[in-house]
C-alpha positions as semicolon CSV with decimal commas, in nm:
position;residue;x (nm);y (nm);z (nm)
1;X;1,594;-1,786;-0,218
2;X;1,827;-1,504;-0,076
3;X;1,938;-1,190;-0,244
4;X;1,843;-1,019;-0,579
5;X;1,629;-1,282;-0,742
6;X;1,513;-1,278;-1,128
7;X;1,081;-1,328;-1,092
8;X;1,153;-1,665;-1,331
9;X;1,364;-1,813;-1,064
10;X;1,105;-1,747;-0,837
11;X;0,822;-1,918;-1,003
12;X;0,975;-2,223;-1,058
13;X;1,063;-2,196;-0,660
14;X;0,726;-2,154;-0,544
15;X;0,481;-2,225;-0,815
16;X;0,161;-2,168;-0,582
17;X;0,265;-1,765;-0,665
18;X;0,167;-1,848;-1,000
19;X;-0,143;-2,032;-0,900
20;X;-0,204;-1,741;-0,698
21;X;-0,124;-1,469;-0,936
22;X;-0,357;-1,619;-1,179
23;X;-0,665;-1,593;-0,955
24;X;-0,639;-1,235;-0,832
25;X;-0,851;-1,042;-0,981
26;X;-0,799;-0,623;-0,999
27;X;-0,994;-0,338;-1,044
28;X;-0,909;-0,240;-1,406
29;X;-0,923;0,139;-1,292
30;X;-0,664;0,133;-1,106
31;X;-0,415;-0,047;-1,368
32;X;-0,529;0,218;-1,646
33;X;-0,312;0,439;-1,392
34;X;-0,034;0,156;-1,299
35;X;0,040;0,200;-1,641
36;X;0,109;0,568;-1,694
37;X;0,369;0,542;-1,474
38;X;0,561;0,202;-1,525
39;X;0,856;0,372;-1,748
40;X;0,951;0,626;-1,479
41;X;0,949;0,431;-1,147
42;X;1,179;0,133;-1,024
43;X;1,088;-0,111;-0,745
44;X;1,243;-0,277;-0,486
45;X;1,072;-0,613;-0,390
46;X;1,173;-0,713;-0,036
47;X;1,011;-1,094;0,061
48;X;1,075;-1,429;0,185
49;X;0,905;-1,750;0,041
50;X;0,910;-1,902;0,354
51;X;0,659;-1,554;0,511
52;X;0,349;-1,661;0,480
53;X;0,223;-1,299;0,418
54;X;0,446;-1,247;0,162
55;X;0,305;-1,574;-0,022
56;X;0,019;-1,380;0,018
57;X;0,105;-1,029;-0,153
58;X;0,387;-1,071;-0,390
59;X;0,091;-1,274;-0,633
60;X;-0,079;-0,957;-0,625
61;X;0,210;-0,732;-0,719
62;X;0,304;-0,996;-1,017
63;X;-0,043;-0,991;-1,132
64;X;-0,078;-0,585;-1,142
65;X;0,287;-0,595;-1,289
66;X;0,142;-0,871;-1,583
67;X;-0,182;-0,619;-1,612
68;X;-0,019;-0,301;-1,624
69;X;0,206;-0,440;-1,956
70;X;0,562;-0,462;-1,767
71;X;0,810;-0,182;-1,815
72;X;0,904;-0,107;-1,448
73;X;1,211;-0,203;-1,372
74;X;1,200;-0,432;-1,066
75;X;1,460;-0,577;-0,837
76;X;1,293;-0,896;-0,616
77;X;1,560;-0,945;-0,303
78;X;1,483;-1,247;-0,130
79;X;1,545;-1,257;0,300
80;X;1,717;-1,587;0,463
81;X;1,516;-1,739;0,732
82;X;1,514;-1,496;1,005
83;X;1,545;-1,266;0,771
84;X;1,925;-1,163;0,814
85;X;2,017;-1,166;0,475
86;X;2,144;-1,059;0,299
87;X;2,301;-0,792;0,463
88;X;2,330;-0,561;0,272
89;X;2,013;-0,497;0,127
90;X;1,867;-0,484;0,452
91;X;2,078;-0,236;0,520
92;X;2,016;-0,026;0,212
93;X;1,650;-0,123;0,209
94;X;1,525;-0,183;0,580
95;X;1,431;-0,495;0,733
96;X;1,037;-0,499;0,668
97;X;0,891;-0,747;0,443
98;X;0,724;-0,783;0,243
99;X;0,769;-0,474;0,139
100;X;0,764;-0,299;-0,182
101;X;0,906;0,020;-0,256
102;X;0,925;0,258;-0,510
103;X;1,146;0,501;-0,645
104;X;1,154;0,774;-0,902
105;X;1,486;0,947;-1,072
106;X;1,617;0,738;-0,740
107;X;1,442;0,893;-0,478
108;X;1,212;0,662;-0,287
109;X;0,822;0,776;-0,330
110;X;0,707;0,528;-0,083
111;X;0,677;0,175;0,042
112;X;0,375;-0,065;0,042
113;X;0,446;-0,302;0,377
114;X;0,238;-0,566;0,434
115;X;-0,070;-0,670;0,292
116;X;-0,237;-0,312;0,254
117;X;-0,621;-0,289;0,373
118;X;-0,709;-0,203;-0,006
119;X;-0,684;-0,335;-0,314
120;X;-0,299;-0,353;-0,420
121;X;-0,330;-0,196;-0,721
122;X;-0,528;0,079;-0,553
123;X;-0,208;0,116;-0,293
124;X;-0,011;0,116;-0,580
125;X;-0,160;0,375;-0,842
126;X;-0,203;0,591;-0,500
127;X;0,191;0,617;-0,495
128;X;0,268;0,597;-0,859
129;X;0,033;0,943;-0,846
130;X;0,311;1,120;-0,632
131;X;0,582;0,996;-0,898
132;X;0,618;1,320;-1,083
């Protein structure tokens, strides 16, 4: 899958996300504060089904993003083998993956890169906070 991607199309792709998705479990805590802020922030979703960290991670974001009731607007940009596509996004967006990163009133807030060393949705609510 390479560019902007609708999160249907990529289920059906890789249906282990789903499987995956399904078993995280979050710390409700932290999605009472996901939520607060999912009408004010957009997110860019940069990942590769063929990175095995991102097969990894981008179950956890879909399962915080099911939890937290939807509403944040969301672009998922998929990355060719290699990752040099497409173009670009890379450009706009930088060549790490995955990586997810957020933007209020279209100012990035901050990026999650990786697979952070705490929960996601605490790496999450800690940069929804700085939103405002």
């Amino acid at each position: 899958l390479v560019g902007e991607v609708p999160e249907a199309i990529i289920l059906s792709h890789s249906p282990e996300y789903a499987a995956m998705r399904d078993a995280y479990k979050t710390k409700s805590k932290f999605i009472k504060i996901i939520k607060k802020y999912s009408s004010s922030v957009d997110v860019v979703v940069m990942f590769a089904t063929w990175c095995p960290t991102c097969k990894t991670v981008l179950p956890k974001f879909l399962k915080v993003l099911d939890e937290a009731g939807g509403g944040f607007d969301v672009k998922y940009i998929g990355l060719a083998m290699g990752g040099s596509e497409p173009q670009a996004a890379l450009k706009k967006y930088g060549h790490d993956y995955p990586a997810f990163i957020f933007f209020s009133r279209g100012k990035e807030i901050d990026r999650i890169i990786g697979d952070p060393p705490v929960p996601f949705e605490r790496a999450m609510a800690d940069i929804l906070k700085r939103s405002k």
